[in-house]
XYZ file of C-alpha atoms in Angstrom:
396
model
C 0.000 0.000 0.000
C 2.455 2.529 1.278
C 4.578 1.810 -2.270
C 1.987 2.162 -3.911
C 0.877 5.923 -2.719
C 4.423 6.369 -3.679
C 3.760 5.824 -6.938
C 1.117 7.907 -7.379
C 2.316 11.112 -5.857
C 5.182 10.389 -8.019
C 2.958 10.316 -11.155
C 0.868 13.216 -9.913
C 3.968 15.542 -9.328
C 5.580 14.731 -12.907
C 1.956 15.220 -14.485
C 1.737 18.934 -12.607
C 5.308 19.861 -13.506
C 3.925 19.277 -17.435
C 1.131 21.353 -16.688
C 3.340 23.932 -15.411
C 5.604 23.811 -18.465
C 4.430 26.833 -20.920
C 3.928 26.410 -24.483
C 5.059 29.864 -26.328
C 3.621 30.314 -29.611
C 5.954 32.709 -31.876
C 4.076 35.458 -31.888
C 4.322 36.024 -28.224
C 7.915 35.167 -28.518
C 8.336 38.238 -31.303
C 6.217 40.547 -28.359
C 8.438 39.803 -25.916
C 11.744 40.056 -27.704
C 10.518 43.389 -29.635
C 9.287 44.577 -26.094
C 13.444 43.913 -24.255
C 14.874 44.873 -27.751
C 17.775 47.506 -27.102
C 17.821 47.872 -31.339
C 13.979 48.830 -31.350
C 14.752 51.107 -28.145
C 17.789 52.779 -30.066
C 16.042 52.817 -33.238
C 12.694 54.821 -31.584
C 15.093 57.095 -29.422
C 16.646 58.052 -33.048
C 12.942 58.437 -33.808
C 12.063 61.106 -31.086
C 16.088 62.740 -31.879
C 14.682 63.541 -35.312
C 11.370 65.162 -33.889
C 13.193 67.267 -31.410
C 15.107 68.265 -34.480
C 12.887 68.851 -36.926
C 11.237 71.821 -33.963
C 14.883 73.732 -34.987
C 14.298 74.126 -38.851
C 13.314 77.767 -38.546
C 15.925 78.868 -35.736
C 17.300 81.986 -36.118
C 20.785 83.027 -36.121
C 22.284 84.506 -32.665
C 21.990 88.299 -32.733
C 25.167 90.251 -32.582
C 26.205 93.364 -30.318
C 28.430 95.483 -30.793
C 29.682 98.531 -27.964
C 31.904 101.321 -29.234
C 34.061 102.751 -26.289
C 35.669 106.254 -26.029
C 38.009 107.734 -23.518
C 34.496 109.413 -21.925
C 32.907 105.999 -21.979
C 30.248 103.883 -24.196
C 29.582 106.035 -27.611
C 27.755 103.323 -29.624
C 25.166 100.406 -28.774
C 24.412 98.284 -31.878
C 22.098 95.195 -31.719
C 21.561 93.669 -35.292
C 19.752 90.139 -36.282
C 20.462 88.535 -39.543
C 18.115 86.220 -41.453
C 18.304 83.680 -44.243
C 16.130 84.607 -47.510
C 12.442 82.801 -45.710
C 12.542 80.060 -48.464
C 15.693 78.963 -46.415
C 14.026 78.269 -43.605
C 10.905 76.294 -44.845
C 13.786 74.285 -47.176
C 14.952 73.378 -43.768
C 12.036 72.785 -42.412
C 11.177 70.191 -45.002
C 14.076 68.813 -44.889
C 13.961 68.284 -41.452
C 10.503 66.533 -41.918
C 11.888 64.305 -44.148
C 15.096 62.917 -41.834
C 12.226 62.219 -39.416
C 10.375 60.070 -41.895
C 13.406 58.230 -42.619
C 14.206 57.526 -39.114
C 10.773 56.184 -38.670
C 11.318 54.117 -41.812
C 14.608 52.764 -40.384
C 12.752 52.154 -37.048
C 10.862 49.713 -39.395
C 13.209 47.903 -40.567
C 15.136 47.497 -37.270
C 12.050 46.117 -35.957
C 11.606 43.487 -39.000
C 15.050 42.604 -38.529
C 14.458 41.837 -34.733
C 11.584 39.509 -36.118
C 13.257 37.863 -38.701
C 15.931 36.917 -36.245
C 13.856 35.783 -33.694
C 11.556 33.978 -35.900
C 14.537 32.103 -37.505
C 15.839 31.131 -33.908
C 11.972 30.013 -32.965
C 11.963 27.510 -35.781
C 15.290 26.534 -35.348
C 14.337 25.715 -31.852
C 10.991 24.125 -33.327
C 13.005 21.875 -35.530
C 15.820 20.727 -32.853
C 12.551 19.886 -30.761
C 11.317 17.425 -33.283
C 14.452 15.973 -34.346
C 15.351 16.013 -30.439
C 11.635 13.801 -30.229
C 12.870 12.120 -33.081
C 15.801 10.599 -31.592
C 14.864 10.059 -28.612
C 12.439 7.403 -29.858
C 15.426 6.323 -32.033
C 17.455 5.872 -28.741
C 15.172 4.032 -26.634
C 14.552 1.263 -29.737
C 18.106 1.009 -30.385
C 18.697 0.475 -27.072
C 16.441 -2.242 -26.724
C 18.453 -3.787 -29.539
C 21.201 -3.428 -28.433
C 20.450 -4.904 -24.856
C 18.936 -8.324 -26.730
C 21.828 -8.419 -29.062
C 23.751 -8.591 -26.311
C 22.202 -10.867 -24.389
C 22.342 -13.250 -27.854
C 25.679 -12.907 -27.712
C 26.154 -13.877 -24.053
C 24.318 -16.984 -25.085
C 25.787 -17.973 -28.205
C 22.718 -17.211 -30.170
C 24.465 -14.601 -32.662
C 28.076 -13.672 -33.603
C 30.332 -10.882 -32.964
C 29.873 -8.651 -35.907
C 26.138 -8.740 -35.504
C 26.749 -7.769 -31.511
C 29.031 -5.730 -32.146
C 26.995 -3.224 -35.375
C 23.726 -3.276 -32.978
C 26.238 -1.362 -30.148
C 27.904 0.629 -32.789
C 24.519 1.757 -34.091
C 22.704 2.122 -30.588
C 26.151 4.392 -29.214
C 25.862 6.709 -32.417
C 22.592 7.593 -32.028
C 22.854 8.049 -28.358
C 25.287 10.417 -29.004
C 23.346 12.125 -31.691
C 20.804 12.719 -28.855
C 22.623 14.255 -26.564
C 24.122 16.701 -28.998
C 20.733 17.351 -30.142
C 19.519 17.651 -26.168
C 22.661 20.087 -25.446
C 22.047 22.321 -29.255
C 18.067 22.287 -28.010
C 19.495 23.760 -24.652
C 21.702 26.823 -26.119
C 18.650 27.734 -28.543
C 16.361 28.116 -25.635
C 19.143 30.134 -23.814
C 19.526 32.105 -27.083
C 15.547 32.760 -26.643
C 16.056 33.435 -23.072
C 18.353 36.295 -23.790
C 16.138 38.337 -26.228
C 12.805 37.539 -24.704
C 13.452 38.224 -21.015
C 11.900 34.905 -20.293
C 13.241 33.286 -17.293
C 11.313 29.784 -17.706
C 12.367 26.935 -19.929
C 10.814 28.029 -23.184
C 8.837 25.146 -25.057
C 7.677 25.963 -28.316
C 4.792 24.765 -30.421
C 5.338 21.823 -32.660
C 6.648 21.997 -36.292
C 4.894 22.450 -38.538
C 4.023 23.983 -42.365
C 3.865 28.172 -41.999
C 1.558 30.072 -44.013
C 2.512 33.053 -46.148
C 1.368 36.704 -43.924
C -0.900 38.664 -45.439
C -2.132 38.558 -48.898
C 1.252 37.848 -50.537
C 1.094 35.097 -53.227
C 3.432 33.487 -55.152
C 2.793 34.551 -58.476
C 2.968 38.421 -57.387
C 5.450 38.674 -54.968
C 8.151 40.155 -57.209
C 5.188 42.395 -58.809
C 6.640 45.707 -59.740
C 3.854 47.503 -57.445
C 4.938 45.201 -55.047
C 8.378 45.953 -54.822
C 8.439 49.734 -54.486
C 6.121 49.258 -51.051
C 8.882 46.712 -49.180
C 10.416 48.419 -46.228
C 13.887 48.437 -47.810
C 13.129 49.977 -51.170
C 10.827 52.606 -49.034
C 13.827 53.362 -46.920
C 16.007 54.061 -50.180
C 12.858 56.250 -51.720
C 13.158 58.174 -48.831
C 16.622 58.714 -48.944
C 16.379 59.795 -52.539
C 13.614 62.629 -51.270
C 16.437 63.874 -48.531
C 18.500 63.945 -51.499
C 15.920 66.356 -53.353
C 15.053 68.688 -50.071
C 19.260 68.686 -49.726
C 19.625 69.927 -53.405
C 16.476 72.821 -52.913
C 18.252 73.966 -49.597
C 21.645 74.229 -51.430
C 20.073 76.232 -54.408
C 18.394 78.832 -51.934
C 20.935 79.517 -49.811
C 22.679 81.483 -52.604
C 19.748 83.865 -52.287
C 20.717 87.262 -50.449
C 19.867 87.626 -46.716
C 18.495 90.215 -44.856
C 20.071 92.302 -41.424
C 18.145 94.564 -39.006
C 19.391 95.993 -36.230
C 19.243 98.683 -33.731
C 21.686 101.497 -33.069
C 21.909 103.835 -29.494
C 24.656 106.219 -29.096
C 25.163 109.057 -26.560
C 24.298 112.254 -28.869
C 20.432 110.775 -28.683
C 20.102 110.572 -32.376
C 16.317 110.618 -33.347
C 14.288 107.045 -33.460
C 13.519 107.017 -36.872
C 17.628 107.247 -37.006
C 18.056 104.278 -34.399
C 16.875 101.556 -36.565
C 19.150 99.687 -39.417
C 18.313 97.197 -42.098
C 20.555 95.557 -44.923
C 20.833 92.469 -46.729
C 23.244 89.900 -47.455
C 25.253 89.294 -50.905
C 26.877 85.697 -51.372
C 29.608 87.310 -53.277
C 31.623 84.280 -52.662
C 29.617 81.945 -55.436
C 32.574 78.963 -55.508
C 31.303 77.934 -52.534
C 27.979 77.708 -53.067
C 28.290 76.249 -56.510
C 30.735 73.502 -54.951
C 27.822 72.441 -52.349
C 24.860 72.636 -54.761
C 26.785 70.008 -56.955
C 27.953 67.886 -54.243
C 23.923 67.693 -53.326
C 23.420 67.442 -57.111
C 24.961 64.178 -57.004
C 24.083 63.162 -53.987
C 20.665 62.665 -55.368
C 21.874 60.819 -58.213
C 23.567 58.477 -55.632
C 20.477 57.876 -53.856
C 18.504 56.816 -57.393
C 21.517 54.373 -57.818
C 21.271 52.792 -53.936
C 17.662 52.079 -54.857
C 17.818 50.908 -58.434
C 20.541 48.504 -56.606
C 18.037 47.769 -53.543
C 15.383 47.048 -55.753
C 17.663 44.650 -58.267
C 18.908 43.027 -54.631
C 15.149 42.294 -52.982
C 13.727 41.289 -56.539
C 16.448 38.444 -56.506
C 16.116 37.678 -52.907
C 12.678 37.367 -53.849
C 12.760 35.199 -56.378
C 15.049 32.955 -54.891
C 12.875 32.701 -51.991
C 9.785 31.768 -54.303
C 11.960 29.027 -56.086
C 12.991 27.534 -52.625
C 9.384 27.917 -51.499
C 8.143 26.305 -54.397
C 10.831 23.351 -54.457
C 10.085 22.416 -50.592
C 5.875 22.538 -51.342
C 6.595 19.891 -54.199
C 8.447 17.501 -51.444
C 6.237 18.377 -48.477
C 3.325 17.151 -50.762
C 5.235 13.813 -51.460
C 5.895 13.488 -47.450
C 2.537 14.201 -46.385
C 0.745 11.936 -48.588
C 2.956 8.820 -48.867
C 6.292 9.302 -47.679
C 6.182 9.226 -43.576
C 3.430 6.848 -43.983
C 5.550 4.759 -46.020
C 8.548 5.481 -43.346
C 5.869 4.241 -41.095
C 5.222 0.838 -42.316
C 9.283 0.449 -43.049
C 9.916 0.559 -39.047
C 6.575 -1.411 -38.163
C 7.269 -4.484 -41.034
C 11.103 -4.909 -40.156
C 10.775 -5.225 -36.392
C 7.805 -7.856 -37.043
C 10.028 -9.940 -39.759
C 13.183 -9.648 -36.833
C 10.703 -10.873 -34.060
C 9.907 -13.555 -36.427
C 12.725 -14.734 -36.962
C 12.441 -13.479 -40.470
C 15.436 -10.757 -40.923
C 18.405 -10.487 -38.775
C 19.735 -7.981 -36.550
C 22.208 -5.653 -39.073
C 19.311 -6.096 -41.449
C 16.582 -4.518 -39.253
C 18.778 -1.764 -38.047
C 19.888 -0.658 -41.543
C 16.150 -0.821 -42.811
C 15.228 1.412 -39.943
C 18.068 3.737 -40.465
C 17.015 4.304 -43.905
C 13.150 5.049 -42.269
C 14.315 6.872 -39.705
C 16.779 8.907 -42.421
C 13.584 9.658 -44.790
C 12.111 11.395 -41.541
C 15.538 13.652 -40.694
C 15.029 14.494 -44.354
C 11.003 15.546 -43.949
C 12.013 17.393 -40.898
C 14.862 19.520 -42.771
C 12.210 19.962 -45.709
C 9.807 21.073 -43.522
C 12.392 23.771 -41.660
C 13.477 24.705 -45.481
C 9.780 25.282 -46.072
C 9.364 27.972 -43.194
C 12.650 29.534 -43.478
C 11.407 30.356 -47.341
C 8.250 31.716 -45.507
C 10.573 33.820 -43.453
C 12.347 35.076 -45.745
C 9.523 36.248 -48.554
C 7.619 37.508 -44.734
C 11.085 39.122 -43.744
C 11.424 40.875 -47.473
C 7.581 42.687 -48.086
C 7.761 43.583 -44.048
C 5.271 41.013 -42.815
């Protein structure tokens, strides 16, 4: 009686420490890690930089004062102001608009980047699960064999070579599994890092990802298409800083304008007090050298997109081809081939416990089976990292 209650609170503490054990699906994964992200933080404080700076497109210059002295004292007060033609200043304040939209665009992009990396390490984690699953099984059969092969040996019932294969086999898969168990380990530590999560992190099971949104395959490379992905937007934008740059440039050649405001000691008259003047960029070399420097700058920026947009159209394609290659063999797996895997494992341990097949026999047949699955499992990761990739690429 007594052994027996020890049983049971044994089985009823492993069953609650399952229960305890928290299944994260990826999207609260992403959450968390874009929530303790220092590149998101860094990437939104550059954000709120750019709106604090955007507030000084119309400063003014400082005002200058100037005191004459004499032997009797101060002769002269002079306060004066200078400002830039007005078109100057709304130049700059467009311009300053614009470097805020492009730090908002690169905010975007830091963020997909912080998905795509954690989404890669989620179904890298998903896939060392199954194959850790996978051999696991693998290692408890094989060591079954290998504990009746030797006990066959021990009693003259098979040779050496036969013995000796079945231990062989049973040691490299048991070493296979603990690799697998210690690779599974520094994933979830990986996860641990950017999520915050303290827990052991179990993630849901592997399996087929759809495509976000309303991407299909047949479109995503679609001209329209390409000129809304988060990279080529980023490039667009840079190409309108380029413009706003080049507009500045050209009206800062226009004259400026001084007013000021003179006192002296002799009381001159207030309509006498008051100076005004403009500005004459006599020194044109200058400004000629600055509005062709912005001149090309613009044509740089057409160039880094043209070459953005050649870059994420062939990422895209290739993505679609690898996509397309690992539906074709998913579609072979998931209608005959693990079923057929299946029936490999099942039919050569019945012919062995007949009598029928022999021990190096019925491991090699169930190496091949158990290969066909280590192949379905990297066809299905293939799969998904395609998926993240194409998701990755149109900002999904």
């Amino acid at each position: 009686m007594k052994r027996t209650i020890q049983i049971l609170l044994i089985l009823a503490l492993s069953h609650s420490g399952m229960l305890a054990q928290t299944v994260y699906t990826e999207q609260q994964v992403i959450d968390l890690t874009i929530k303790n992200s220092h590149s998101i933080n860094a990437a939104t404080l550059a954000t709120q930089q750019n709106r604090q700076l955007q507030k000084g497109g119309f400063n003014l210059a400082d005002p200058s004062v100037s005191v004459d002295f004499s032997s009797d004292g101060i002769e002269e007060i002079e306060v004066s102001q200078s400002f830039e033609f007005p078109s100057v200043y709304v130049k700059q304040g467009q311009l300053r608009k614009q470097q805020t939209l492009l730090a908002e665009k690169q905010q975007a992009i830091t963020t997909n980047d912080v998905k795509r990396l954690v989404r890669l390490l989620y179904l890298e984690l998903q896939y060392r699960q199954a194959l850790l699953e996978q051999l696991k099984v693998q290692d408890s059969l094989y060591n079954q064999i290998a504990i009746s092969a030797q006990r066959q040996f021990d009693a003259g019932q098979i040779d050496f070579l036969a013995k000796t294969f079945t231990a062989a086999q049973y040691g490299d898969i048991h070493i296979r599994y603990l690799q697998a168990l210690a690779e599974q380990q520094a994933l979830q530590q990986q996860l641990k890092i950017y999520t915050g999560i303290n827990d052991s992190i179990v993630v849901e099971a592997l399996v087929m990802t759809p495509l976000s949104g309303q991407i299909q395959l047949s479109d995503i490379v679609d001209s329209t298409t390409l000129l809304s992905l988060p990279n080529i937007q980023y490039w667009m934008q840079q190409q309108t800083i380029s413009r706003k740059s080049l507009a500045l440039e050209r009206n800062r050649v226009l004259p400026g304008f001084v007013v000021g405001y003179a006192y002296d000691r002799e009381f001159l008259p207030a309509e006498h007090r008051f100076r005004a003047g403009i500005t004459v960029p006599l020194w044109f070399w200058q400004y000629r050298g600055s509005i062709n420097a912005a001149r090309i700058g613009v044509k740089v920026a057409e160039e880094q997109t043209l070459a953005q947009q050649q870059a994420v159209n062939s990422q895209l394609s290739q993505a679609k081809g690898e996509l397309s290659k690992y539906s074709q063999s998913l579609e072979y797996f998931n209608s005959i081939g693990i079923q057929q895997t299946n029936d490999i494992i099942s039919s050569s341990q019945r012919f062995f416990e007949s009598g029928e097949t022999d021990y190096i026999s019925n491991l090699r047949n169930i190496n091949d089976a158990y290969a066909i699955k280590l192949r379905y499992l990297e066809t299905l990761k293939g799969y998904n990292e395609a998926v993240i990739q194409i998701n990755y690429l149109t900002g999904n």
